[in-house]
């Protein structure tokens, strides 16, 4: 029986069974293409059976005040902490350090300045408790990623922060450690990417069409450790449109780099461009045109033999090349409508690879493309006209859109009531909800403005929180944080889901918490693991044991912390388990 036949049969089965559970199912085969005969989702979404629902999601106000507006957002592993920070330029925020503490901040053209308001906080994403953290060097429009130990390594920023590397460990009372003068070039609006061996590179930034490796803690880069990058020189428009390039590690160890409307594969060992992909037409996608992008889940089979594992990139929204000219440089400002399409490309096809153009239900810039625990994508936050920049966008797009990777369909979910414009962020939580924070389109903390500085934090519960799907929600039986060794088999025990877990409805996905800012979620990566078998636990009748294989190597899953989600029939488990992937 072919895969397609099996999938169809399963769907037919589901179409009979699921309505009995009062769940509405979209009864179409999964290989249905979006009106384009060439659309065939190979390798990425094969064999996934999930009960679709008409549940449109739910918003909740999680915190009335995060203190600091979350221009940058990341989860720290193993704790329940989300880290939010913006910039020292505002001098203020909505959270004061407890008396008599203040922080010394290095300012442009001057020595230090005392700021008694915090610019960074840890927010417990379960209790909403907030803790202010101090730093000295400006983090404005910086980059970051988790290292193999689960510490945040933050790079760049503005002014004297631009060549700074900072480290925040994941313990509850850890403080920022700052290393100014570490980078060879200033990195303002740059992108940090993790390689298969766990090292970081930073790409671009204002005025620097270059890249460099991030030196290990305590070391510094000299100017000659900076590598000139013609591609970033070439993709710069008069108003840039190539900052915060979208950079993803391909499964073969090369880096996929997208800037403005062009993309290449770069070999980080030889510094050679291995391939250039076709141009993605219809405007610019990178800052300040600020579309959003993600790599789709990488699907593995047990004992993988394929020489290159397929990897697909989605790039959505953006703006016309001259949008920033019209909004930021023009008086009066003009706010042109933004881009409504997405480009999807399988980068493993190399010479044959080309963009498939998909239409979103609405145009979007300044949004986030978050990979959900199910492997589908949530497009959320942002606006429908203008560009990135202070007061440069209008028409908030408050409707989150679910992109189904198997069917190529987009679906609008329930809208929020809070505009999330420039400098807004999102994060996928271990319970499958999405943390939504930030939005500050003002040069300061403004209470009264067209779009006031936002410090309210919301949680969005996507479609799979449909109460009717509750019977499919499994519970991972925790062990102490698990270590996965490349290529090695391991087991996960789960309770619930069904009496007998059907392998065809089962996915086990690991997800690297990304560093999100300005519509880019750096190092966001989901790997759908190869499953050997599912067995009943002999002793407990509602417990199943899933046998899996850890990813084969670091190019598929760079070493470090991931959330492991068991997804059954399209419904994520109650809470992900942290795993550490390594040699
Ligand atoms: C995180 O939150 C969960 C759910 O409330 C709780 O069970 C767990 O103990 C918390 N973990 C830590 C490290 O605080
Ligand atoms: C790509 O962007 C450049 C500007 O950087 C523009 O001149 C060119 O026309 C664009 N190409 C397409 C196909 O849209």
Coordinates of C-alpha atoms in Angstrom, one line a residue, residues 74-397:
X74 CA 13.2 34.2 24.4
X75 CA 12.4 31.4 26.8
X76 CA 15.2 30.1 29.0
X77 CA 15.3 26.3 29.2
X78 CA 14.3 24.3 32.3
X79 CA 13.1 27.3 34.2
X80 CA 9.7 28.9 33.7
X81 CA 11.4 32.1 32.7
X82 CA 10.9 34.2 29.6
X83 CA 13.4 37.0 29.1
X84 CA 12.1 40.3 27.8
X85 CA 14.2 43.4 27.0
X86 CA 14.3 46.5 25.0
X87 CA 16.9 49.3 25.1
X88 CA 18.6 51.9 27.3
X89 CA 17.7 54.7 24.8
X90 CA 14.3 55.0 26.4
X91 CA 16.0 55.8 29.8
X92 CA 12.7 54.7 31.4
X93 CA 10.3 51.7 31.5
X94 CA 7.4 50.7 33.7
X95 CA 9.4 48.9 36.3
X96 CA 11.7 50.5 38.8
X97 CA 14.5 48.7 40.6
X98 CA 13.6 48.4 44.3
X99 CA 15.2 51.3 46.2
X100 CA 18.0 52.2 46.5
X101 CA 19.2 50.2 43.4
X102 CA 19.7 51.6 40.0
X103 CA 21.8 50.6 37.0
X104 CA 24.7 52.5 35.3
X105 CA 24.2 52.7 31.6
X106 CA 26.8 53.5 29.0
X107 CA 25.5 56.3 26.8
X108 CA 26.5 57.6 23.4
X109 CA 29.0 60.5 23.6
X110 CA 29.2 60.3 27.3
X111 CA 30.3 58.4 30.3
X112 CA 27.6 56.5 32.3
X113 CA 24.1 57.6 33.2
X114 CA 22.0 56.2 36.1
X115 CA 18.8 54.6 35.1
X116 CA 16.5 53.5 37.9
X117 CA 14.1 51.8 35.5
X118 CA 14.8 48.3 34.2
X119 CA 15.4 47.6 30.6
X120 CA 15.3 43.8 30.9
X121 CA 13.2 41.5 33.0
X122 CA 12.6 37.8 33.6
X123 CA 8.9 37.0 33.5
X124 CA 7.7 33.7 34.9
X125 CA 5.4 32.6 32.2
X126 CA 3.3 30.5 34.6
X127 CA 2.9 33.0 37.4
X128 CA 3.6 36.4 35.6
X129 CA 6.0 37.3 38.3
X130 CA 8.6 39.8 37.0
X131 CA 12.2 40.3 38.0
X132 CA 14.3 43.2 36.8
X133 CA 17.8 42.6 35.5
X134 CA 20.6 45.2 35.0
X135 CA 22.8 45.8 32.1
X136 CA 25.1 48.6 31.0
X137 CA 25.6 48.3 27.2
X138 CA 22.7 49.0 24.9
X139 CA 20.8 46.0 23.5
X140 CA 18.6 47.9 21.1
X141 CA 17.9 45.8 18.0
X142 CA 20.3 43.1 19.0
X143 CA 20.6 39.4 18.2
X144 CA 20.8 36.2 20.3
X145 CA 20.6 32.5 20.7
X146 CA 20.8 29.8 23.4
X147 CA 24.1 28.0 23.7
X148 CA 24.7 24.3 24.3
X149 CA 24.4 24.9 28.1
X150 CA 21.1 26.7 27.6
X151 CA 22.5 30.2 28.4
X152 CA 21.4 33.1 26.3
X153 CA 24.3 34.5 24.3
X154 CA 23.2 38.0 23.1
X155 CA 25.2 39.8 20.4
X156 CA 25.3 43.4 19.2
X157 CA 22.9 46.2 19.8
X158 CA 23.3 49.9 19.4
X159 CA 26.1 52.4 19.9
X160 CA 28.6 51.0 22.6
X161 CA 26.5 47.9 22.8
X162 CA 27.0 47.1 19.1
X163 CA 30.2 45.1 19.5
X164 CA 29.1 43.7 22.9
X165 CA 28.5 40.0 23.7
X166 CA 26.4 39.3 26.8
X167 CA 25.5 36.1 28.5
X168 CA 22.6 35.3 30.8
X169 CA 22.6 31.9 32.4
X170 CA 19.4 30.1 33.2
X171 CA 19.5 30.0 37.0
X172 CA 16.9 32.0 38.9
X173 CA 19.3 34.6 40.4
X174 CA 21.7 34.8 37.4
X175 CA 22.7 38.3 36.2
X176 CA 23.9 39.5 32.8
X177 CA 27.6 39.2 32.1
X178 CA 28.7 41.8 29.5
X179 CA 31.8 41.7 27.2
X180 CA 32.0 45.0 25.3
X181 CA 34.5 45.1 22.4
X182 CA 34.1 41.4 21.6
X183 CA 32.9 41.6 18.0
X184 CA 35.0 42.8 15.1
X185 CA 32.2 44.9 13.6
X186 CA 29.2 46.7 15.2
X187 CA 26.1 44.5 14.9
X188 CA 22.9 46.5 15.0
X189 CA 20.0 44.6 13.4
X190 CA 22.1 41.6 12.8
X191 CA 21.1 37.9 12.8
X192 CA 22.8 35.2 15.0
X193 CA 22.7 31.6 13.8
X194 CA 23.9 28.4 15.5
X195 CA 26.0 25.9 13.6
X196 CA 26.0 22.1 13.8
X197 CA 28.9 22.2 16.3
X198 CA 27.2 24.7 18.5
X199 CA 29.2 27.8 17.5
X200 CA 27.5 31.0 16.6
X201 CA 27.9 33.3 13.6
X202 CA 26.5 36.8 13.3
X203 CA 25.4 38.2 9.9
X204 CA 25.1 41.8 8.8
X205 CA 23.8 44.8 10.8
X206 CA 23.6 48.4 9.8
X207 CA 26.6 49.6 7.8
X208 CA 28.4 46.2 8.0
X209 CA 27.7 43.8 5.1
X210 CA 29.9 41.2 6.8
X211 CA 29.8 38.3 9.1
X212 CA 31.9 36.7 11.8
X213 CA 32.0 33.8 14.3
X214 CA 31.2 34.8 17.9
X215 CA 34.3 34.1 19.9
X216 CA 34.1 31.9 23.0
X217 CA 33.6 33.7 26.3
X218 CA 36.4 36.1 27.2
X219 CA 37.9 36.2 23.7
X220 CA 37.7 39.0 21.2
X221 CA 37.6 39.2 17.4
X222 CA 40.0 41.4 15.6
X223 CA 39.0 43.3 12.5
X224 CA 40.6 40.6 10.3
X225 CA 38.3 37.9 11.7
X226 CA 35.4 39.7 10.0
X227 CA 34.5 38.3 6.6
X228 CA 33.2 40.6 3.8
X229 CA 29.9 39.4 2.4
X230 CA 29.2 40.6 -1.1
X231 CA 25.6 39.2 -0.9
X232 CA 24.7 41.7 1.8
X233 CA 26.4 44.5 -0.1
X234 CA 24.3 43.6 -3.1
X235 CA 21.0 43.2 -1.4
X236 CA 21.0 46.6 0.2
X237 CA 18.4 49.1 -1.1
X238 CA 18.6 52.8 -0.5
X239 CA 16.6 52.1 2.7
X240 CA 18.4 48.8 3.5
X241 CA 15.7 46.2 3.3
X242 CA 18.4 43.6 4.0
X243 CA 18.8 43.9 7.8
X244 CA 18.0 41.1 10.2
X245 CA 18.5 38.6 7.3
X246 CA 16.7 35.3 7.7
X247 CA 19.4 32.7 8.4
X248 CA 18.8 29.0 8.9
X249 CA 21.1 26.1 9.2
X250 CA 20.4 23.6 6.4
X251 CA 20.5 19.9 7.2
X252 CA 23.7 19.6 5.1
X253 CA 25.6 22.1 7.2
X254 CA 25.3 25.0 4.8
X255 CA 23.6 28.2 5.8
X256 CA 20.5 29.4 4.0
X257 CA 20.6 33.2 4.0
X258 CA 17.7 35.3 2.8
X259 CA 18.0 39.1 2.5
X260 CA 15.7 41.6 0.8
X261 CA 14.4 39.4 -2.1
X262 CA 17.4 37.1 -2.7
X263 CA 18.7 34.0 -1.0
X264 CA 21.8 31.9 -1.1
X265 CA 23.4 28.8 0.5
X266 CA 26.7 29.7 2.1
X267 CA 29.3 27.1 3.2
X268 CA 30.5 28.4 6.6
X269 CA 33.7 26.4 6.3
X270 CA 34.9 27.7 2.9
X271 CA 33.0 31.0 2.9
X272 CA 31.8 30.1 -0.6
X273 CA 28.3 30.5 -1.9
X274 CA 27.3 27.0 -2.9
X275 CA 24.0 28.0 -4.6
X276 CA 21.9 31.1 -5.3
X277 CA 18.1 30.5 -5.3
X278 CA 15.7 32.3 -7.6
X279 CA 14.6 35.8 -6.5
X280 CA 11.4 35.9 -4.5
X281 CA 9.4 38.6 -6.4
X282 CA 6.9 41.1 -5.0
X283 CA 8.8 43.5 -2.8
X284 CA 11.3 43.3 0.0
X285 CA 11.0 41.0 3.0
X286 CA 13.8 42.0 5.4
X287 CA 14.0 44.9 7.8
X288 CA 12.6 47.6 7.4
X289 CA 10.3 45.8 4.9
X290 CA 9.9 43.3 7.8
X291 CA 8.2 40.2 6.6
X292 CA 8.6 37.1 8.7
X293 CA 10.0 33.7 8.1
X294 CA 10.6 30.2 9.5
X295 CA 12.0 26.9 8.6
X296 CA 9.3 24.2 8.5
X297 CA 9.6 21.1 10.6
X298 CA 12.4 18.8 9.5
X299 CA 10.9 15.3 9.3
X300 CA 13.2 12.3 10.1
X301 CA 12.7 8.6 9.7
X302 CA 14.3 6.0 12.0
X303 CA 17.7 4.9 10.7
X304 CA 17.7 7.6 8.1
X305 CA 19.5 6.8 4.8
X306 CA 18.7 9.9 2.8
X307 CA 21.9 11.8 1.9
X308 CA 20.2 15.2 2.4
X309 CA 17.2 15.6 4.6
X310 CA 14.7 18.0 3.0
X311 CA 14.3 21.4 4.5
X312 CA 11.7 24.0 3.5
X313 CA 11.7 27.7 4.2
X314 CA 8.6 29.9 4.4
X315 CA 8.8 33.7 4.0
X316 CA 5.6 35.7 4.5
X317 CA 4.6 39.3 4.1
X318 CA 6.9 42.2 3.7
X319 CA 6.6 45.5 1.9
X320 CA 7.4 47.3 -1.3
X321 CA 11.0 48.3 -1.8
X322 CA 10.1 52.0 -1.2
X323 CA 7.7 51.5 1.7
X324 CA 10.1 52.9 4.3
X325 CA 10.8 55.9 2.0
X326 CA 7.1 56.7 2.0
X327 CA 6.5 56.2 5.8
X328 CA 9.7 57.3 7.5
X329 CA 11.3 59.8 5.1
X330 CA 8.2 61.4 3.6
X331 CA 6.1 64.2 5.1
X332 CA 3.3 63.7 5.4
X333 CA 3.8 60.0 5.9
X334 CA 2.1 57.7 3.4
X335 CA 1.2 54.1 4.5
X336 CA 1.1 51.8 1.5
X337 CA -0.6 48.4 1.9
X338 CA 1.9 45.7 2.6
X339 CA 2.5 42.3 1.0
X340 CA -0.1 39.5 1.2
X341 CA 1.9 36.6 -0.2
X342 CA 4.3 34.0 1.1
X343 CA 7.1 32.2 -0.6
X344 CA 7.8 28.5 0.1
X345 CA 10.9 26.8 -1.1
X346 CA 12.5 23.4 -0.6
X347 CA 16.2 24.3 -0.3
X348 CA 17.4 20.7 -0.5
X349 CA 16.3 20.7 -4.2
X350 CA 19.2 23.0 -5.0
X351 CA 19.1 23.6 -8.8
X352 CA 15.5 22.6 -9.1
X353 CA 14.4 24.7 -6.1
X354 CA 11.9 27.4 -6.8
X355 CA 9.5 29.6 -4.8
X356 CA 5.9 28.5 -4.6
X357 CA 3.7 31.5 -4.0
X358 CA 0.9 31.2 -1.5
X359 CA -1.7 33.9 -0.6
X360 CA -2.4 34.7 3.0
X361 CA -5.9 35.8 4.0
X362 CA -4.5 39.3 4.8
X363 CA -1.3 41.3 4.3
X364 CA 1.2 41.4 7.1
X365 CA 4.4 43.1 8.2
X366 CA 6.0 43.2 11.7
X367 CA 4.5 39.8 12.4
X368 CA 6.0 36.6 13.7
X369 CA 6.0 33.2 12.1
X370 CA 5.9 30.8 15.0
X371 CA 6.2 27.0 14.5
X372 CA 3.5 25.4 16.7
X373 CA 4.1 22.1 18.5
X374 CA 2.1 20.4 15.8
X375 CA 4.5 21.7 13.1
X376 CA 2.0 24.1 11.6
X377 CA 2.8 27.8 11.6
X378 CA 1.1 30.7 13.4
X379 CA 1.4 34.1 11.7
X380 CA 0.6 36.6 14.4
X381 CA 1.1 40.3 15.3
X382 CA 1.9 43.1 13.0
X383 CA 0.2 45.5 10.6
X384 CA -1.4 45.8 7.2
X385 CA 0.2 49.0 6.0
X386 CA 3.4 51.0 6.3
X387 CA 6.8 49.7 7.2
X388 CA 9.0 49.0 10.3
X389 CA 10.2 52.1 12.1
X390 CA 8.8 54.5 14.7
X391 CA 5.2 55.4 13.9
X392 CA 5.7 54.0 10.4
X393 CA 2.8 51.4 10.3
X394 CA -1.0 51.5 10.5
X395 CA -3.9 49.1 10.4
X396 CA -2.9 46.5 13.0
X397 CA -3.4 43.0 11.8

